[in-house]
Amino acid sequence: MIPRSEHGISRSQFSPNALKVLYRLKDGGYEAYLVGGCVRDLLLGLQPKDFDVVTNATPEQVKKLFRNCRLIGRRFRLAHIVFGREVIEVATMRGHHGGDGGGKNNISHASEHGQLLRDNVYGTIDEDAERRDFTINALYYSIKDFCIYDYANGVKAIKNRRIELIGDPETRYREDPVRMLRAIRFATKLDMSISPATAKPIKELADLLSNIPPARLFEECLKLFLSGKAEANFKALREFGLFKYLFPALDKILDANPDSQQERFITQMFINTDARINNDKKVTPAFIFAALLWFPLLQRCQELMQREQLPHFDALAAAMNQVLSESAQQVAVPKRFTLGARDIWHIQHRFDKRGGQRAYRLSQQPRFKAAYDFMLLLVDSGQDDLKELCDWWTAYLNADVNGQKMMVKSLGGTTRGSGRPRRRRSGGSKRKGDKAAGESSS
């Protein structure tokens, strides 16, 4: 127990809405603590992104206290208290498995691999602390006495800058394999190292990520790649053998081509992503996933052209469908982002079609800027055959309207086929074959 005089955390640093939740639970006769990351970050001098609360009230009892409460989850039953855009997550203290089993909510169920599929076993704060994943997260702040309760030497781990699991690492990873991803994310986010005991089982147990729902892995990927530490996370995922269970096709290509243009492209993409996020600029997941699947897409397209003798356009369309479908088996990217990735890919193959009004029309496409940045990234990573085209588009975007028209005019007869005027058909309707030929040539 660390008294107020020794830890320096003040209630003025907390979200007012989190304090409302804490005091209403307390006034309702329940125990309530701020827990985990918010306490840890304040001790590190960081501003928490969210404030989580733990209580001995069940989710149903919490819901009775708050009209703005919704209950979520099956594996972990949680209460979300909604204050406009801010959500305070309230969890009931977890207990140990195989307890007295009283009540329908006191249920724990594990898979054959040891992964917890349902875990609504409720208990005391002491048991809850033992159930936390990392020592730095087993920290509780009480509004009763303003003390921090440190159950697993979390403060010492913070001082030593160590990420340490509570309990046997192999057992804890089997309970929830996502903890392997969390260990990496916390280490890079907090500039800490993973302790040897915590790091040792990761490579051996990495394949357990195959048992995690793809939708959950998508959420974890967003945390890894949109945190401002994407480059460091990417390198750590590769080092610990976890990346191949998220993006197996790309991992195979990177293994076969070390220090290649492919690896430079992915690394630079993450460096640019970190720079944008750290400068408070927006990053769309569509761009990240378009980059991560680009080389598997090109490889599949080439295979289809050779094996099935498909023309390039048809092979590309088929490859997009196949690569996205296969990737969704590991990481389920929502459709709104896969559509964006498709647009970025399609535009890559339209950049060289600049005659007439094509350049202008292409530059007005919603995803054009992202696609242009994508092409710049390809050139910067060593794809020299695109440099001339990239320079042309850079000059075009920096020119005024008259300058753009002159640039297009200077391209010569590239507006339509050989540049000859279109022959008009006199009277009558076109034959189907002529119509089809006309549409394909346009």
Tab-separated table of C-alpha atoms in Angstrom:
chain	number	residue	atom	x	y	z
A	1	MET	CA	0.000	0.000	0.000
A	2	ILE	CA	1.544	3.290	-1.147
A	3	PRO	CA	0.094	6.330	0.663
A	4	ARG	CA	-0.821	9.586	-1.075
A	5	SER	CA	2.295	11.308	0.255
A	6	GLU	CA	4.570	8.856	-1.601
A	7	HIS	CA	3.036	8.373	-5.046
A	8	GLY	CA	2.186	11.933	-6.170
A	9	ILE	CA	-0.974	11.032	-8.122
A	10	SER	CA	-3.813	13.522	-7.698
A	11	ARG	CA	-7.520	13.217	-8.490
A	12	SER	CA	-7.159	16.354	-10.625
A	13	GLN	CA	-5.312	14.152	-13.145
A	14	PHE	CA	-8.299	11.831	-13.540
A	15	SER	CA	-11.157	12.097	-15.978
A	16	PRO	CA	-14.128	13.811	-14.246
A	17	ASN	CA	-16.364	11.090	-15.667
A	18	ALA	CA	-14.191	8.360	-14.141
A	19	LEU	CA	-14.523	10.081	-10.766
A	20	LYS	CA	-18.321	10.182	-11.193
A	21	VAL	CA	-18.342	6.435	-11.770
A	22	LEU	CA	-16.081	5.744	-8.787
A	23	TYR	CA	-18.122	7.841	-6.373
A	24	ARG	CA	-21.493	6.514	-7.516
A	25	LEU	CA	-20.285	2.939	-7.041
A	26	LYS	CA	-18.913	3.877	-3.620
A	27	ASP	CA	-22.182	5.575	-2.636
A	28	GLY	CA	-24.040	2.489	-3.848
A	29	GLY	CA	-22.201	0.391	-1.273
A	30	TYR	CA	-19.611	-1.188	-3.580
A	31	GLU	CA	-15.822	-1.161	-3.728
A	32	ALA	CA	-14.401	0.719	-6.696
A	33	TYR	CA	-10.832	1.380	-7.878
A	34	LEU	CA	-9.074	2.876	-10.862
A	35	VAL	CA	-6.953	0.059	-12.215
A	36	GLY	CA	-4.220	-0.871	-14.642
A	37	GLY	CA	-2.936	1.335	-17.432
A	38	CYS	CA	-4.230	4.665	-16.165
A	39	VAL	CA	-2.487	4.230	-12.787
A	40	ARG	CA	0.664	2.927	-14.497
A	41	ASP	CA	0.809	5.822	-16.990
A	42	LEU	CA	0.326	8.457	-14.298
A	43	LEU	CA	3.219	6.968	-12.331
A	44	LEU	CA	5.314	7.196	-15.504
A	45	GLY	CA	4.317	10.841	-16.023
A	46	LEU	CA	2.160	10.044	-19.049
A	47	GLN	CA	-1.400	11.164	-19.743
A	48	PRO	CA	-3.702	8.114	-19.846
A	49	LYS	CA	-5.873	7.658	-22.935
A	50	ASP	CA	-8.641	6.025	-20.919
A	51	PHE	CA	-9.593	5.258	-17.350
A	52	ASP	CA	-10.697	1.761	-16.349
A	53	VAL	CA	-12.576	0.943	-13.163
A	54	VAL	CA	-12.827	-2.340	-11.259
A	55	THR	CA	-15.530	-3.078	-8.701
A	56	ASN	CA	-17.056	-5.902	-6.684
A	57	ALA	CA	-20.469	-5.072	-8.203
A	58	THR	CA	-21.635	-7.469	-10.928
A	59	PRO	CA	-22.291	-6.070	-14.416
A	60	GLU	CA	-26.027	-6.267	-13.776
A	61	GLN	CA	-25.656	-4.329	-10.498
A	62	VAL	CA	-23.573	-1.690	-12.291
A	63	LYS	CA	-26.264	-1.334	-14.942
A	64	LYS	CA	-28.870	-0.605	-12.260
A	65	LEU	CA	-26.775	2.336	-11.002
A	66	PHE	CA	-26.185	3.959	-14.411
A	67	ARG	CA	-28.798	4.745	-17.028
A	68	ASN	CA	-26.001	5.401	-19.535
A	69	CYS	CA	-24.618	1.862	-19.131
A	70	ARG	CA	-24.446	-0.918	-21.689
A	71	LEU	CA	-23.184	-4.445	-21.069
A	72	ILE	CA	-20.848	-6.021	-23.614
A	73	GLY	CA	-18.857	-9.197	-24.138
A	74	ARG	CA	-19.317	-12.879	-23.491
A	75	ARG	CA	-15.776	-14.020	-22.758
A	76	PHE	CA	-15.419	-11.103	-20.324
A	77	ARG	CA	-18.678	-9.486	-19.282
A	78	LEU	CA	-18.052	-5.738	-18.980
A	79	ALA	CA	-20.046	-2.590	-18.318
A	80	HIS	CA	-19.452	0.496	-20.479
A	81	ILE	CA	-20.577	3.797	-18.973
A	82	VAL	CA	-21.046	6.221	-21.853
A	83	PHE	CA	-20.432	9.972	-21.438
A	84	GLY	CA	-20.710	11.353	-24.962
A	85	ARG	CA	-17.482	10.313	-26.709
A	86	GLU	CA	-15.837	9.081	-23.530
A	87	VAL	CA	-16.490	5.551	-22.320
A	88	ILE	CA	-15.512	4.421	-18.818
A	89	GLU	CA	-15.053	0.657	-18.764
A	90	VAL	CA	-16.129	-1.040	-15.537
A	91	ALA	CA	-15.070	-4.643	-14.889
A	92	THR	CA	-16.145	-6.882	-12.053
A	93	MET	CA	-13.265	-8.281	-9.983
A	94	ARG	CA	-12.236	-11.663	-11.344
A	95	GLY	CA	-11.811	-14.756	-9.220
A	96	HIS	CA	-9.911	-18.017	-9.627
A	97	HIS	CA	-11.203	-20.845	-11.774
A	98	GLY	CA	-12.860	-23.820	-10.150
A	99	GLY	CA	-14.321	-21.838	-7.259
A	100	ASP	CA	-17.615	-22.597	-5.591
A	101	GLY	CA	-19.311	-22.165	-8.995
A	102	GLY	CA	-22.352	-20.515	-7.521
A	103	GLY	CA	-24.699	-18.756	-9.913
A	104	LYS	CA	-25.001	-18.747	-13.676
A	105	ASN	CA	-22.541	-15.851	-14.035
A	106	ASN	CA	-19.782	-17.638	-12.138
A	107	ILE	CA	-18.608	-19.540	-15.211
A	108	SER	CA	-15.186	-20.315	-16.667
A	109	HIS	CA	-14.593	-22.360	-19.797
A	110	ALA	CA	-11.272	-23.115	-21.505
A	111	SER	CA	-10.375	-24.666	-24.864
A	112	GLU	CA	-8.207	-27.752	-25.311
A	113	HIS	CA	-5.211	-25.388	-25.743
A	114	GLY	CA	-5.839	-23.739	-22.348
A	115	GLN	CA	-7.338	-20.579	-23.855
A	116	LEU	CA	-10.122	-19.020	-21.806
A	117	LEU	CA	-13.248	-18.929	-23.947
A	118	ARG	CA	-15.560	-17.682	-21.225
A	119	ASP	CA	-14.373	-16.206	-17.964
A	120	ASN	CA	-17.072	-14.710	-15.763
A	121	VAL	CA	-15.717	-15.967	-12.461
A	122	TYR	CA	-16.062	-13.144	-9.939
A	123	GLY	CA	-13.937	-12.747	-6.826
A	124	THR	CA	-12.089	-10.385	-4.484
A	125	ILE	CA	-9.569	-7.667	-5.237
A	126	ASP	CA	-6.743	-9.982	-4.147
A	127	GLU	CA	-7.864	-12.619	-6.637
A	128	ASP	CA	-8.424	-9.985	-9.313
A	129	ALA	CA	-4.840	-8.763	-8.927
A	130	GLU	CA	-3.513	-12.284	-9.394
A	131	ARG	CA	-5.590	-12.599	-12.552
A	132	ARG	CA	-4.067	-9.459	-14.127
A	133	ASP	CA	-1.630	-10.135	-16.963
A	134	PHE	CA	1.421	-7.941	-16.242
A	135	THR	CA	2.831	-6.700	-12.946
A	136	ILE	CA	2.706	-3.089	-14.135
A	137	ASN	CA	-1.068	-3.481	-14.591
A	138	ALA	CA	-1.840	-4.887	-11.138
A	139	LEU	CA	-2.036	-1.388	-9.641
A	140	TYR	CA	-5.209	-0.064	-7.993
A	141	TYR	CA	-6.045	3.490	-6.898
A	142	SER	CA	-8.631	3.883	-4.136
A	143	ILE	CA	-10.768	6.987	-3.664
A	144	LYS	CA	-11.412	5.973	-0.053
A	145	ASP	CA	-7.871	6.598	1.167
A	146	PHE	CA	-6.141	7.868	-2.023
A	147	CYS	CA	-3.598	5.049	-1.774
A	148	ILE	CA	-2.166	2.885	-4.537
A	149	TYR	CA	-2.427	-0.844	-3.897
A	150	ASP	CA	0.457	-2.686	-5.553
A	151	TYR	CA	-0.155	-6.447	-5.557
A	152	ALA	CA	2.658	-7.710	-7.816
A	153	ASN	CA	5.601	-5.331	-7.348
A	154	GLY	CA	4.371	-3.286	-10.288
A	155	VAL	CA	5.992	-0.087	-9.026
A	156	LYS	CA	9.337	-1.889	-8.840
A	157	ALA	CA	8.853	-3.190	-12.404
A	158	ILE	CA	8.137	0.369	-13.557
A	159	LYS	CA	11.353	1.597	-11.917
A	160	ASN	CA	13.315	-1.275	-13.505
A	161	ARG	CA	11.491	-0.694	-16.817
A	162	ARG	CA	10.594	-4.374	-17.134
A	163	ILE	CA	7.546	-6.066	-18.661
A	164	GLU	CA	6.824	-9.096	-16.481
A	165	LEU	CA	3.905	-11.511	-16.539
A	166	ILE	CA	2.169	-12.435	-13.298
A	167	GLY	CA	2.384	-16.190	-12.740
A	168	ASP	CA	3.736	-18.867	-15.066
A	169	PRO	CA	4.291	-17.264	-18.504
A	170	GLU	CA	3.372	-20.338	-20.541
A	171	THR	CA	0.098	-20.816	-18.659
A	172	ARG	CA	-0.802	-17.127	-18.975
A	173	TYR	CA	-0.061	-17.099	-22.711
A	174	ARG	CA	-2.152	-20.219	-23.215
A	175	GLU	CA	-5.046	-18.594	-21.327
A	176	ASP	CA	-4.936	-15.650	-23.726
A	177	PRO	CA	-2.378	-15.730	-26.598
A	178	VAL	CA	-3.011	-12.036	-27.308
A	179	ARG	CA	-0.865	-11.368	-24.224
A	180	MET	CA	2.152	-12.041	-26.454
A	181	LEU	CA	1.132	-9.095	-28.640
A	182	ARG	CA	0.399	-6.984	-25.564
A	183	ALA	CA	3.868	-7.703	-24.137
A	184	ILE	CA	5.436	-6.290	-27.297
A	185	ARG	CA	3.099	-3.314	-27.431
A	186	PHE	CA	3.727	-2.341	-23.799
A	187	ALA	CA	7.490	-2.748	-24.203
A	188	THR	CA	7.644	-0.388	-27.183
A	189	LYS	CA	5.029	2.059	-25.897
A	190	LEU	CA	6.666	2.453	-22.462
A	191	ASP	CA	10.268	2.074	-23.656
A	192	MET	CA	10.743	-1.011	-21.499
A	193	SER	CA	12.302	-4.431	-22.041
A	194	ILE	CA	10.517	-7.765	-21.800
A	195	SER	CA	11.971	-9.838	-18.957
A	196	PRO	CA	13.713	-13.082	-20.058
A	197	ALA	CA	11.159	-15.316	-18.344
A	198	THR	CA	8.282	-13.469	-20.033
A	199	ALA	CA	9.980	-13.460	-23.460
A	200	LYS	CA	11.199	-17.076	-23.490
A	201	PRO	CA	7.959	-18.950	-24.358
A	202	ILE	CA	6.744	-16.515	-27.063
A	203	LYS	CA	8.374	-18.121	-30.123
A	204	GLU	CA	7.294	-21.596	-29.053
A	205	LEU	CA	3.686	-20.540	-28.401
A	206	ALA	CA	3.319	-18.075	-31.291
A	207	ASP	CA	1.086	-20.478	-33.233
A	208	LEU	CA	-1.590	-20.099	-30.539
A	209	LEU	CA	-2.519	-16.828	-32.234
A	210	SER	CA	-4.204	-19.021	-34.868
A	211	ASN	CA	-6.924	-19.717	-32.286
A	212	ILE	CA	-7.781	-16.034	-31.803
A	213	PRO	CA	-10.821	-14.667	-33.684
A	214	PRO	CA	-9.657	-12.652	-36.738
A	215	ALA	CA	-11.808	-9.674	-35.687
A	216	ARG	CA	-9.950	-9.450	-32.372
A	217	LEU	CA	-6.585	-9.632	-34.142
A	218	PHE	CA	-7.650	-6.724	-36.352
A	219	GLU	CA	-8.245	-4.616	-33.222
A	220	GLU	CA	-4.847	-5.639	-31.873
A	221	CYS	CA	-3.212	-4.700	-35.192
A	222	LEU	CA	-4.710	-1.218	-34.939
A	223	LYS	CA	-3.208	-0.855	-31.452
A	224	LEU	CA	0.176	-2.063	-32.703
A	225	PHE	CA	0.296	0.014	-35.893
A	226	LEU	CA	-1.535	3.207	-34.902
A	227	SER	CA	0.254	3.864	-31.624
A	228	GLY	CA	3.191	5.855	-32.964
A	229	LYS	CA	5.456	2.826	-32.427
A	230	ALA	CA	4.557	0.837	-35.526
A	231	GLU	CA	8.129	0.380	-36.797
A	232	ALA	CA	9.362	-0.951	-33.448
A	233	ASN	CA	6.322	-3.218	-33.145
A	234	PHE	CA	6.827	-4.573	-36.669
A	235	LYS	CA	10.461	-5.455	-35.930
A	236	ALA	CA	9.561	-7.067	-32.594
A	237	LEU	CA	6.731	-9.093	-34.160
A	238	ARG	CA	9.171	-10.421	-36.738
A	239	GLU	CA	11.828	-11.108	-34.114
A	240	PHE	CA	9.479	-13.157	-31.919
A	241	GLY	CA	7.900	-15.039	-34.834
A	242	LEU	CA	4.438	-13.526	-34.344
A	243	PHE	CA	4.151	-11.587	-37.589
A	244	LYS	CA	3.636	-14.712	-39.703
A	245	TYR	CA	0.446	-15.520	-37.793
A	246	LEU	CA	-0.932	-12.104	-38.682
A	247	PHE	CA	0.319	-11.728	-42.275
A	248	PRO	CA	1.688	-15.130	-43.364
A	249	ALA	CA	1.973	-14.364	-47.101
A	250	LEU	CA	4.014	-11.194	-46.539
A	251	ASP	CA	6.133	-12.853	-43.844
A	252	LYS	CA	7.070	-15.602	-46.299
A	253	ILE	CA	8.096	-13.031	-48.919
A	254	LEU	CA	10.200	-11.086	-46.392
A	255	ASP	CA	11.932	-14.273	-45.211
A	256	ALA	CA	12.811	-15.165	-48.796
A	257	ASN	CA	14.065	-11.644	-49.573
A	258	PRO	CA	16.003	-10.226	-46.581
A	259	ASP	CA	17.164	-6.612	-46.904
A	260	SER	CA	15.126	-6.304	-50.098
A	261	GLN	CA	12.949	-3.600	-51.611
A	262	GLN	CA	9.952	-5.347	-50.058
A	263	GLU	CA	11.350	-5.027	-46.548
A	264	ARG	CA	12.451	-1.426	-47.132
A	265	PHE	CA	8.960	-0.589	-48.379
A	266	ILE	CA	7.195	-2.036	-45.314
A	267	THR	CA	9.707	-0.538	-42.877
A	268	GLN	CA	9.476	2.920	-44.488
A	269	MET	CA	5.675	2.692	-44.490
A	270	PHE	CA	5.702	2.168	-40.731
A	271	ILE	CA	8.277	4.957	-40.235
A	272	ASN	CA	6.016	7.344	-42.181
A	273	THR	CA	2.978	6.143	-40.222
A	274	ASP	CA	4.717	6.854	-36.911
A	275	ALA	CA	5.754	10.309	-38.108
A	276	ARG	CA	2.190	11.213	-39.100
A	277	ILE	CA	0.679	9.962	-35.847
A	278	ASN	CA	3.296	11.687	-33.711
A	279	ASN	CA	2.509	14.910	-35.604
A	280	ASP	CA	-1.230	14.482	-34.923
A	281	LYS	CA	-2.007	13.705	-38.564
A	282	LYS	CA	-4.560	11.146	-39.652
A	283	VAL	CA	-3.641	7.682	-40.895
A	284	THR	CA	-6.195	5.419	-42.523
A	285	PRO	CA	-5.906	1.674	-41.830
A	286	ALA	CA	-6.744	1.178	-45.525
A	287	PHE	CA	-3.290	2.508	-46.471
A	288	ILE	CA	-1.503	0.270	-43.946
A	289	PHE	CA	-3.293	-2.893	-45.059
A	290	ALA	CA	-2.875	-1.964	-48.736
A	291	ALA	CA	0.887	-1.830	-48.109
A	292	LEU	CA	1.008	-5.036	-46.054
A	293	LEU	CA	-0.804	-7.002	-48.772
A	294	TRP	CA	0.770	-5.317	-51.826
A	295	PHE	CA	3.574	-7.803	-52.470
A	296	PRO	CA	1.382	-10.883	-51.868
A	297	LEU	CA	-1.045	-9.285	-54.347
A	298	LEU	CA	1.643	-8.821	-57.019
A	299	GLN	CA	2.894	-12.360	-56.484
A	300	ARG	CA	-0.595	-13.847	-56.788
A	301	CYS	CA	-1.339	-11.758	-59.875
A	302	GLN	CA	1.825	-13.039	-61.575
A	303	GLU	CA	0.949	-16.635	-60.660
A	304	LEU	CA	-2.538	-16.309	-62.163
A	305	MET	CA	-1.171	-14.779	-65.382
A	306	GLN	CA	1.285	-17.639	-65.813
A	307	ARG	CA	-0.818	-20.547	-64.580
A	308	GLU	CA	-4.207	-19.625	-66.005
A	309	GLN	CA	-3.059	-17.406	-68.879
A	310	LEU	CA	-5.256	-14.562	-67.667
A	311	PRO	CA	-4.767	-11.034	-69.015
A	312	HIS	CA	-3.273	-8.640	-66.485
A	313	PHE	CA	-6.490	-6.807	-65.610
A	314	ASP	CA	-8.419	-10.032	-64.970
A	315	ALA	CA	-5.533	-11.561	-63.032
A	316	LEU	CA	-5.279	-8.465	-60.859
A	317	ALA	CA	-9.005	-8.499	-60.041
A	318	ALA	CA	-8.915	-12.199	-59.172
A	319	ALA	CA	-5.751	-11.765	-57.102
A	320	MET	CA	-7.350	-8.952	-55.068
A	321	ASN	CA	-10.296	-11.164	-54.167
A	322	GLN	CA	-8.104	-14.127	-53.257
A	323	VAL	CA	-5.521	-12.208	-51.216
A	324	LEU	CA	-8.142	-10.306	-49.222
A	325	SER	CA	-10.158	-13.465	-48.600
A	326	GLU	CA	-7.123	-15.420	-47.400
A	327	SER	CA	-5.875	-12.546	-45.232
A	328	ALA	CA	-9.290	-12.309	-43.539
A	329	GLN	CA	-8.722	-15.770	-42.093
A	330	GLN	CA	-5.995	-14.274	-39.884
A	331	VAL	CA	-6.947	-10.592	-39.579
A	332	ALA	CA	-10.537	-9.626	-40.368
A	333	VAL	CA	-10.213	-6.162	-41.897
A	334	PRO	CA	-13.634	-4.444	-42.150
A	335	LYS	CA	-15.006	-3.846	-45.639
A	336	ARG	CA	-14.714	-0.063	-45.371
A	337	PHE	CA	-10.922	-0.486	-45.207
A	338	THR	CA	-10.590	-3.272	-47.803
A	339	LEU	CA	-12.528	-1.090	-50.263
A	340	GLY	CA	-10.025	1.689	-49.615
A	341	ALA	CA	-7.132	-0.718	-50.160
A	342	ARG	CA	-8.661	-1.859	-53.458
A	343	ASP	CA	-8.928	1.765	-54.626
A	344	ILE	CA	-5.273	2.409	-53.763
A	345	TRP	CA	-4.228	-0.715	-55.696
A	346	HIS	CA	-6.397	0.069	-58.736
A	347	ILE	CA	-5.023	3.598	-59.038
A	348	GLN	CA	-1.434	2.260	-59.137
A	349	HIS	CA	-2.289	0.729	-62.513
A	350	ARG	CA	-3.924	3.917	-63.819
A	351	PHE	CA	-1.094	6.368	-63.131
A	352	ASP	CA	0.428	5.854	-66.600
A	353	LYS	CA	-2.877	6.637	-68.350
A	354	ARG	CA	-2.607	10.411	-68.492
A	355	GLY	CA	-3.861	11.494	-71.920
A	356	GLY	CA	-6.840	13.764	-72.521
A	357	GLN	CA	-8.867	14.284	-69.359
A	358	ARG	CA	-7.587	11.126	-67.670
A	359	ALA	CA	-4.944	12.763	-65.514
A	360	TYR	CA	-7.406	15.365	-64.240
A	361	ARG	CA	-10.144	12.818	-63.599
A	362	LEU	CA	-7.781	10.495	-61.792
A	363	SER	CA	-6.510	13.308	-59.572
A	364	GLN	CA	-10.101	13.933	-58.453
A	365	GLN	CA	-10.596	10.398	-57.153
A	366	PRO	CA	-11.194	10.244	-53.345
A	367	ARG	CA	-8.269	7.859	-52.798
A	368	PHE	CA	-5.904	9.587	-55.224
A	369	LYS	CA	-3.729	11.269	-52.557
A	370	ALA	CA	-3.297	7.997	-50.671
A	371	ALA	CA	-2.462	6.190	-53.924
A	372	TYR	CA	0.031	8.910	-54.887
A	373	ASP	CA	1.729	8.603	-51.475
A	374	PHE	CA	1.786	4.840	-52.039
A	375	MET	CA	3.640	5.325	-55.342
A	376	LEU	CA	6.105	7.741	-53.691
A	377	LEU	CA	6.766	5.070	-51.068
A	378	LEU	CA	7.455	2.466	-53.761
A	379	VAL	CA	9.985	4.788	-55.414
A	380	ASP	CA	11.633	5.720	-52.112
A	381	SER	CA	12.069	2.020	-51.284
A	382	GLY	CA	13.939	1.392	-54.552
A	383	GLN	CA	11.439	0.770	-57.360
A	384	ASP	CA	13.333	2.846	-59.916
A	385	ASP	CA	11.098	1.991	-62.895
A	386	LEU	CA	8.389	4.209	-61.367
A	387	LYS	CA	10.618	7.224	-60.767
A	388	GLU	CA	9.951	9.024	-64.064
A	389	LEU	CA	6.193	8.515	-63.721
A	390	CYS	CA	6.296	9.628	-60.098
A	391	ASP	CA	8.244	12.777	-60.984
A	392	TRP	CA	5.683	13.604	-63.708
A	393	TRP	CA	2.777	13.342	-61.257
A	394	THR	CA	4.635	15.388	-58.663
A	395	ALA	CA	5.188	18.166	-61.211
A	396	TYR	CA	1.576	17.877	-62.417
A	397	LEU	CA	0.176	18.296	-58.899
A	398	ASN	CA	2.384	21.335	-58.303
A	399	ALA	CA	1.446	23.021	-61.606
A	400	ASP	CA	-1.449	25.420	-62.213
A	401	VAL	CA	-4.290	24.544	-64.594
A	402	ASN	CA	-2.531	25.839	-67.704
A	403	GLY	CA	0.662	24.078	-66.730
A	404	GLN	CA	-1.209	20.819	-66.263
A	405	LYS	CA	-2.804	21.143	-69.715
A	406	MET	CA	0.600	21.748	-71.305
A	407	MET	CA	2.061	18.703	-69.527
A	408	VAL	CA	-0.730	16.477	-70.817
A	409	LYS	CA	-0.441	17.942	-74.327
A	410	SER	CA	3.304	17.306	-74.375
A	411	LEU	CA	2.681	13.592	-73.825
A	412	GLY	CA	1.700	13.309	-77.498
A	413	GLY	CA	-0.858	10.896	-78.968
A	414	THR	CA	-1.656	8.909	-75.863
A	415	THR	CA	-5.274	9.901	-75.448
A	416	ARG	CA	-6.787	7.059	-77.424
A	417	GLY	CA	-5.172	4.059	-79.124
A	418	SER	CA	-2.931	5.241	-81.967
A	419	GLY	CA	-4.225	8.805	-81.701
A	420	ARG	CA	-6.206	8.643	-84.969
A	421	PRO	CA	-9.652	10.272	-85.012
A	422	ARG	CA	-12.588	8.020	-84.262
A	423	ARG	CA	-14.512	6.911	-87.357
A	424	ARG	CA	-18.229	7.601	-87.219
A	425	ARG	CA	-20.655	4.898	-88.280
A	426	SER	CA	-23.317	6.159	-90.635
A	427	GLY	CA	-26.874	5.331	-89.545
A	428	GLY	CA	-28.204	2.125	-88.076
A	429	SER	CA	-27.326	0.530	-84.776
A	430	LYS	CA	-23.961	-0.904	-83.928
A	431	ARG	CA	-23.400	-4.613	-83.971
A	432	LYS	CA	-22.765	-6.062	-80.503
A	433	GLY	CA	-19.223	-6.941	-81.431
A	434	ASP	CA	-18.453	-3.371	-82.553
A	435	LYS	CA	-19.980	-1.947	-79.385
A	436	ALA	CA	-17.920	-4.236	-77.190
A	437	ALA	CA	-14.750	-3.370	-79.090
A	438	GLY	CA	-15.468	0.321	-78.708
A	439	GLU	CA	-16.017	-0.007	-74.971
A	440	SER	CA	-12.850	-2.010	-74.421
A	441	SER	CA	-10.724	0.445	-76.421
A	442	SER	CA	-12.002	3.297	-74.272
